[in-house]
XYZ file of C-alpha atoms in Angstrom:
421
model
C 58.770 31.765 18.242
C 56.379 29.636 16.932
C 57.938 27.624 14.306
C 61.415 28.375 15.171
C 63.754 25.421 15.391
C 65.020 24.589 18.650
C 68.864 23.472 19.538
C 69.479 20.576 21.811
C 72.296 21.680 24.483
C 74.667 18.645 24.889
C 73.242 17.902 28.879
C 69.513 17.862 26.927
C 68.144 14.763 26.610
C 65.872 13.818 23.616
C 62.864 13.392 25.916
C 63.285 17.095 27.340
C 63.763 18.396 24.444
C 60.455 16.495 22.842
C 58.737 18.647 25.945
C 60.025 22.030 25.243
C 58.927 21.844 21.520
C 55.165 20.618 22.791
C 55.510 23.620 25.326
C 56.383 26.050 22.948
C 53.826 24.883 20.599
C 50.931 25.037 22.782
C 51.989 28.528 24.001
C 52.430 29.576 20.057
C 48.889 28.165 19.412
C 47.452 30.089 22.549
C 48.744 33.330 21.842
C 47.997 33.563 18.153
C 44.824 35.847 17.543
C 41.572 34.220 16.515
C 40.973 33.855 12.750
C 37.728 36.071 12.013
C 34.761 34.677 10.820
C 34.170 34.452 6.958
C 32.302 37.601 6.042
C 29.274 37.052 4.624
C 28.266 39.350 1.602
C 24.451 39.971 1.391
C 22.552 39.223 -1.947
C 21.590 42.005 -3.720
C 17.786 43.067 -3.277
C 15.636 41.489 -6.499
C 14.432 45.282 -7.766
C 10.922 45.383 -7.005
C 8.517 44.129 -9.932
C 7.549 47.171 -11.928
C 3.498 47.609 -11.562
C 1.360 47.322 -14.680
C 0.091 50.246 -15.878
C -3.186 48.896 -16.651
C -5.934 49.012 -14.369
C -7.168 45.363 -13.291
C -10.825 46.238 -12.278
C -11.086 47.284 -15.982
C -9.206 44.323 -17.510
C -11.941 41.765 -15.158
C -14.569 43.863 -16.910
C -13.324 43.298 -20.438
C -12.815 40.116 -19.749
C -16.190 39.523 -18.489
C -17.650 41.334 -21.450
C -15.884 39.162 -23.800
C -16.995 36.395 -22.176
C -20.359 37.256 -22.074
C -20.467 38.317 -25.571
C -19.560 35.046 -27.040
C -15.884 35.792 -28.016
C -13.741 33.289 -29.521
C -10.481 35.475 -28.698
C -9.019 38.326 -26.795
C -5.611 39.679 -27.331
C -4.199 42.661 -25.616
C -0.820 44.178 -26.031
C 0.601 47.086 -24.385
C 3.750 49.439 -25.348
C 4.816 46.143 -27.846
C 4.387 43.570 -25.259
C 1.766 40.976 -25.079
C -0.572 41.459 -21.916
C -2.773 38.348 -22.468
C -4.463 36.008 -24.982
C -7.425 34.279 -24.140
C -9.980 32.063 -25.942
C -12.784 31.341 -23.394
C -12.232 27.645 -23.810
C -12.712 27.593 -27.563
C -10.607 26.332 -30.049
C -7.305 27.823 -30.929
C -6.385 28.914 -34.632
C -7.410 31.371 -37.437
C -10.975 33.094 -37.487
C -12.783 34.876 -40.280
C -11.900 38.435 -40.101
C -14.788 39.432 -42.041
C -14.527 43.288 -43.070
C -11.229 43.902 -40.867
C -10.263 42.198 -43.980
C -10.349 45.616 -45.818
C -8.028 46.918 -43.311
C -4.987 44.315 -44.063
C -6.180 45.131 -47.854
C -5.018 48.410 -46.816
C -1.879 47.394 -45.558
C -1.055 45.333 -48.708
C -1.442 48.577 -50.976
C 0.842 50.259 -48.685
C 3.722 47.214 -49.209
C 2.816 47.853 -52.800
C 3.577 51.344 -52.601
C 6.675 50.818 -50.901
C 8.161 48.324 -53.222
C 6.976 50.576 -56.294
C 4.589 48.096 -57.881
C 1.520 51.003 -57.837
C 3.128 54.387 -58.767
C 0.772 56.344 -56.395
C -2.774 56.128 -54.302
C -4.528 58.488 -57.135
C -3.721 56.269 -59.909
C -6.454 55.980 -62.275
C -8.577 52.429 -61.450
C -8.782 52.339 -65.402
C -5.063 51.732 -65.805
C -5.845 48.102 -64.549
C -9.765 47.835 -65.840
C -9.420 49.413 -69.264
C -12.900 48.822 -69.662
C -13.379 51.760 -67.711
C -11.241 54.449 -69.617
C -14.441 56.396 -70.761
C -17.304 57.299 -69.162
C -18.177 58.439 -65.481
C -15.708 55.578 -64.275
C -12.515 56.906 -66.021
C -12.667 59.245 -62.657
C -12.157 56.712 -60.165
C -8.963 56.230 -58.383
C -7.736 53.397 -56.062
C -7.786 55.940 -53.633
C -11.360 56.398 -53.916
C -11.996 52.655 -53.760
C -9.990 52.393 -50.469
C -11.901 55.496 -48.724
C -15.169 54.422 -50.401
C -15.838 57.571 -51.974
C -16.213 55.626 -55.643
C -19.570 56.637 -56.346
C -20.013 53.313 -57.690
C -23.793 52.293 -56.281
C -23.386 50.343 -53.120
C -25.660 48.135 -51.487
C -24.072 47.563 -47.538
C -25.744 44.089 -47.722
C -23.544 41.337 -49.754
C -26.356 38.630 -50.820
C -26.308 40.376 -54.395
C -22.294 39.911 -54.293
C -22.133 36.491 -53.479
C -24.639 35.554 -55.801
C -23.031 36.977 -58.768
C -20.120 34.346 -58.671
C -17.714 37.073 -59.934
C -16.945 39.779 -57.190
C -14.729 41.804 -59.690
C -16.916 41.448 -62.615
C -19.987 42.406 -60.076
C -18.409 45.347 -59.137
C -16.737 46.528 -62.822
C -20.529 46.404 -64.172
C -21.474 48.338 -61.334
C -22.971 52.196 -62.086
C -21.531 55.523 -61.225
C -24.481 57.104 -59.297
C -22.405 60.131 -57.632
C -19.320 61.921 -58.525
C -16.288 59.616 -57.688
C -14.589 61.512 -54.536
C -17.488 63.564 -53.230
C -19.484 61.251 -50.805
C -18.937 58.325 -48.631
C -20.535 55.350 -48.998
C -19.751 52.364 -47.437
C -19.247 49.901 -50.436
C -17.917 46.196 -50.199
C -18.485 46.131 -53.820
C -15.749 48.429 -54.687
C -13.543 47.067 -52.163
C -13.337 43.687 -53.790
C -11.867 45.347 -56.865
C -8.657 46.458 -54.582
C -7.083 43.080 -54.341
C -7.570 42.527 -58.200
C -5.749 45.811 -58.825
C -2.880 44.275 -56.391
C -2.527 41.349 -58.182
C -2.522 42.592 -61.959
C 0.622 45.637 -60.381
C 2.592 42.620 -58.119
C 2.348 39.498 -60.124
C 1.029 37.721 -57.184
C -2.297 37.397 -55.355
C -2.743 39.297 -52.570
C -2.232 36.674 -50.008
C 1.318 35.650 -51.743
C 2.321 39.267 -52.135
C 1.491 40.347 -48.318
C 2.775 37.214 -47.017
C 6.241 37.756 -48.661
C 6.230 41.532 -47.848
C 4.994 41.828 -44.347
C 3.559 38.528 -42.816
C 6.458 36.595 -42.907
C 8.728 39.264 -41.180
C 6.274 39.547 -38.596
C 6.404 35.689 -38.133
C 2.530 35.638 -38.967
C 1.497 32.084 -39.129
C 0.095 30.863 -42.893
C -3.290 32.419 -43.439
C -6.505 31.570 -45.697
C -8.003 33.998 -47.838
C -11.237 32.886 -49.702
C -11.600 33.661 -53.306
C -15.161 33.806 -54.967
C -15.988 31.520 -57.772
C -13.908 32.963 -60.575
C -10.773 32.546 -58.323
C -10.907 36.264 -57.250
C -9.303 36.779 -53.637
C -11.960 38.726 -52.009
C -11.106 42.458 -50.454
C -14.628 42.904 -48.628
C -14.140 39.894 -46.254
C -11.914 36.657 -46.675
C -9.098 36.801 -44.251
C -8.986 33.615 -41.828
C -5.968 34.522 -39.341
C -4.998 33.927 -36.087
C -6.376 36.476 -33.233
C -2.610 37.182 -31.961
C -1.212 37.544 -35.348
C -4.029 40.178 -36.290
C -2.820 41.699 -33.230
C 0.468 42.137 -35.209
C -0.673 43.878 -37.763
C -2.133 46.789 -35.474
C 1.276 47.098 -33.583
C 2.819 47.395 -36.943
C 0.821 49.972 -37.291
C 1.004 51.804 -34.338
C 4.664 51.371 -34.513
C 4.985 53.443 -37.770
C 5.362 50.636 -40.365
C 8.784 49.548 -38.724
C 9.432 45.566 -37.019
C 12.233 45.168 -35.128
C 14.080 47.434 -36.960
C 13.034 46.792 -40.091
C 10.609 49.132 -41.990
C 7.931 47.368 -44.020
C 5.847 50.183 -44.278
C 6.350 53.877 -45.309
C 5.852 56.022 -42.170
C 4.069 58.573 -44.652
C 1.783 55.574 -45.743
C 0.598 54.703 -41.629
C 0.113 58.696 -41.054
C -2.338 58.924 -44.330
C -4.178 55.468 -43.443
C -5.392 57.053 -39.631
C -5.869 60.872 -40.409
C -9.234 62.375 -41.475
C -9.630 62.356 -45.368
C -10.809 65.235 -47.432
C -14.462 63.529 -47.415
C -15.280 62.431 -44.205
C -13.605 62.406 -40.885
C -14.975 58.745 -39.760
C -13.038 56.390 -41.933
C -9.889 56.593 -43.982
C -7.932 54.082 -46.539
C -9.833 50.920 -45.072
C -9.729 52.035 -40.874
C -12.368 53.682 -39.121
C -11.239 56.465 -37.077
C -11.775 56.152 -33.605
C -13.287 59.677 -31.770
C -15.549 61.015 -29.395
C -18.708 61.912 -31.687
C -21.769 63.516 -31.125
C -24.845 62.192 -33.128
C -27.678 64.054 -33.236
C -30.963 64.228 -35.052
C -32.187 67.472 -36.346
C -35.024 69.153 -38.760
C -32.954 69.385 -41.861
C -32.251 65.373 -40.912
C -36.307 64.580 -40.887
C -37.037 66.857 -44.028
C -34.652 64.952 -46.327
C -35.818 61.423 -45.069
C -39.428 62.581 -45.800
C -38.575 63.663 -49.296
C -37.018 60.305 -49.481
C -40.051 58.147 -48.692
C -39.215 57.008 -44.948
C -42.028 55.461 -43.139
C -43.146 58.548 -41.075
C -44.483 56.103 -37.949
C -40.050 55.749 -37.583
C -39.750 59.430 -37.931
C -42.379 60.008 -34.917
C -41.266 57.165 -32.624
C -37.742 58.744 -32.726
C -38.961 62.283 -32.397
C -38.345 63.154 -28.911
C -34.612 62.919 -29.782
C -34.516 65.612 -31.512
C -31.639 68.344 -31.333
C -30.670 66.449 -28.410
C -26.541 65.274 -29.097
C -25.758 61.487 -28.224
C -22.435 59.738 -27.856
C -22.658 57.010 -30.065
C -23.297 54.175 -27.597
C -25.905 56.019 -25.602
C -27.904 57.113 -29.550
C -28.173 53.514 -30.283
C -29.178 52.361 -26.722
C -31.683 55.292 -26.832
C -33.076 54.267 -30.279
C -33.056 50.845 -29.062
C -35.514 52.032 -26.026
C -37.647 53.713 -28.469
C -37.961 51.034 -30.999
C -38.556 48.409 -28.856
C -42.181 46.749 -30.210
C -41.657 48.672 -33.201
C -39.018 46.497 -35.403
C -35.910 47.252 -33.282
C -32.606 48.504 -34.424
C -32.783 45.777 -37.371
C -36.357 48.254 -38.587
C -33.460 51.528 -38.500
C -30.692 49.639 -40.093
C -32.815 48.436 -42.842
C -33.838 52.317 -43.315
C -30.633 54.316 -42.494
C -27.095 52.742 -43.663
C -28.722 49.735 -45.783
C -30.313 52.450 -47.950
C -26.962 54.296 -47.869
C -28.113 56.782 -45.517
C -26.761 58.469 -42.329
C -27.888 57.425 -38.871
C -27.803 61.418 -37.957
C -25.436 64.661 -38.409
C -22.188 63.638 -36.678
C -20.032 66.106 -34.629
C -16.096 64.814 -34.029
C -14.879 66.090 -31.097
C -11.304 64.171 -30.793
C -9.431 61.289 -32.612
C -8.224 58.529 -30.321
C -7.129 56.066 -32.842
C -8.458 53.697 -35.457
C -9.725 50.474 -35.845
C -10.695 47.391 -38.240
C -14.251 46.240 -37.570
C -16.507 43.488 -38.939
C -19.433 41.907 -38.925
C -19.820 39.435 -35.772
C -18.034 41.827 -33.884
C -14.430 41.394 -35.111
C -12.227 44.597 -33.569
C -8.556 45.463 -34.208
C -7.852 48.835 -32.276
C -5.401 50.655 -32.490
C -4.498 52.885 -29.306
C -1.699 55.351 -30.011
C -1.962 57.501 -27.044
C -2.085 54.598 -24.816
C -0.022 52.478 -26.710
C -2.458 49.463 -26.910
C -3.462 46.937 -29.861
C -6.707 44.996 -28.784
C -7.827 42.385 -31.315
C -11.777 40.652 -30.228
C -12.840 38.073 -32.744
C -16.083 35.855 -32.449
C -16.757 32.790 -34.822
C -20.349 32.378 -36.524
C -22.750 30.197 -34.431
C -26.165 29.333 -35.355
C -28.862 31.985 -33.876
C -26.025 34.636 -32.633
C -25.218 36.301 -35.623
C -27.916 39.124 -35.407
C -27.557 40.069 -31.763
C -26.275 43.227 -31.076
C -24.671 42.872 -27.723
C -22.362 39.630 -29.013
C -20.505 42.378 -31.345
C -18.985 43.639 -28.129
C -19.666 47.292 -29.145
C -18.484 48.661 -26.087
C -14.951 47.056 -26.080
C -13.431 50.629 -27.540
C -14.833 52.534 -24.848
C -13.614 50.019 -21.873
C -10.170 49.940 -23.789
C -9.835 53.679 -23.431
C -10.142 52.998 -19.806
C -7.489 50.157 -19.444
C -4.488 52.626 -18.571
C -4.366 54.427 -15.352
C -4.659 58.012 -15.066
């Protein structure tokens, strides 16, 4: 057998022995079976990429509309993951949030409730402002200030507030014109009192308190918060924040107040902030409630306006819309068409919300989410069913502030269509 030593007989020469060894070796090599080829283990197939649930055509429409409406930033998150952040060639960095600041002020109140610095939403405001302990102001609570139901005299425009020099004093001296807790009146003046309450309750200005309790755990970059000439942090506006960081605040609300396993806001606070209140189904504690709604102009509304001295010409111009329910966007589009050459929507707004009047009778059909909205078309949309957070922001630029199309008001409807059905 191959490999077995051979014995040399006495008559075998050395050359003969070597020849036998060579023959035996060659026979052994020929008889050995060939080695099998090495086995090749195929690499596991790469998993197929998970299809995005977002409709690419709708996303393209949103991006096109964002650019057309002069957006400076758009951020979309789905189920906690960043879909994209776009700046359209504009500078990155913080942008003034305008009235979306009110939603962030509400977050700060939620944090103060969680720490116990504020005992309850129903704490009387006079606990922090002793001059309100007597008279009709005594009934105003923190909830009323956040819900825009304080009853304080309200002017939707802000010129008088900025001219006052002391936003807190200006609000404290406002008259109570309706019983607190009975009517919704959007009130910039009243919102400026909330940061002042927070500062007394927590011992810190709202920007420091919020940064310590909420923003730092979320990884939010440093913010800037505008103050009035008297040194008070504003409540009606004034927050400058990066759009991607504003989206983090929306995600915190979407996740019920929890970030990365850490609870920053009570779940009960998030739920309370995003459901209809006792006075209106449109607004709750700093957030606009997104719902399918119909707006109707009817005879009782026209009669109310006539009793208040509303221009008869304006009523006649919109009278053909009477008793027809309109989806909100269609309602304003029809108004714009009918009032073209007659003052347009500026005239309408000067007559309605700037005077504390409603645009029409509103019927709420189904709530779909909630939002912080602000001047120039600042939007923070939270859509729980779709697990979407969408932020759109725009910087002020000369000559564009009054153009409604630049406010990107159709973003809400487009965002609802993003998920494939």
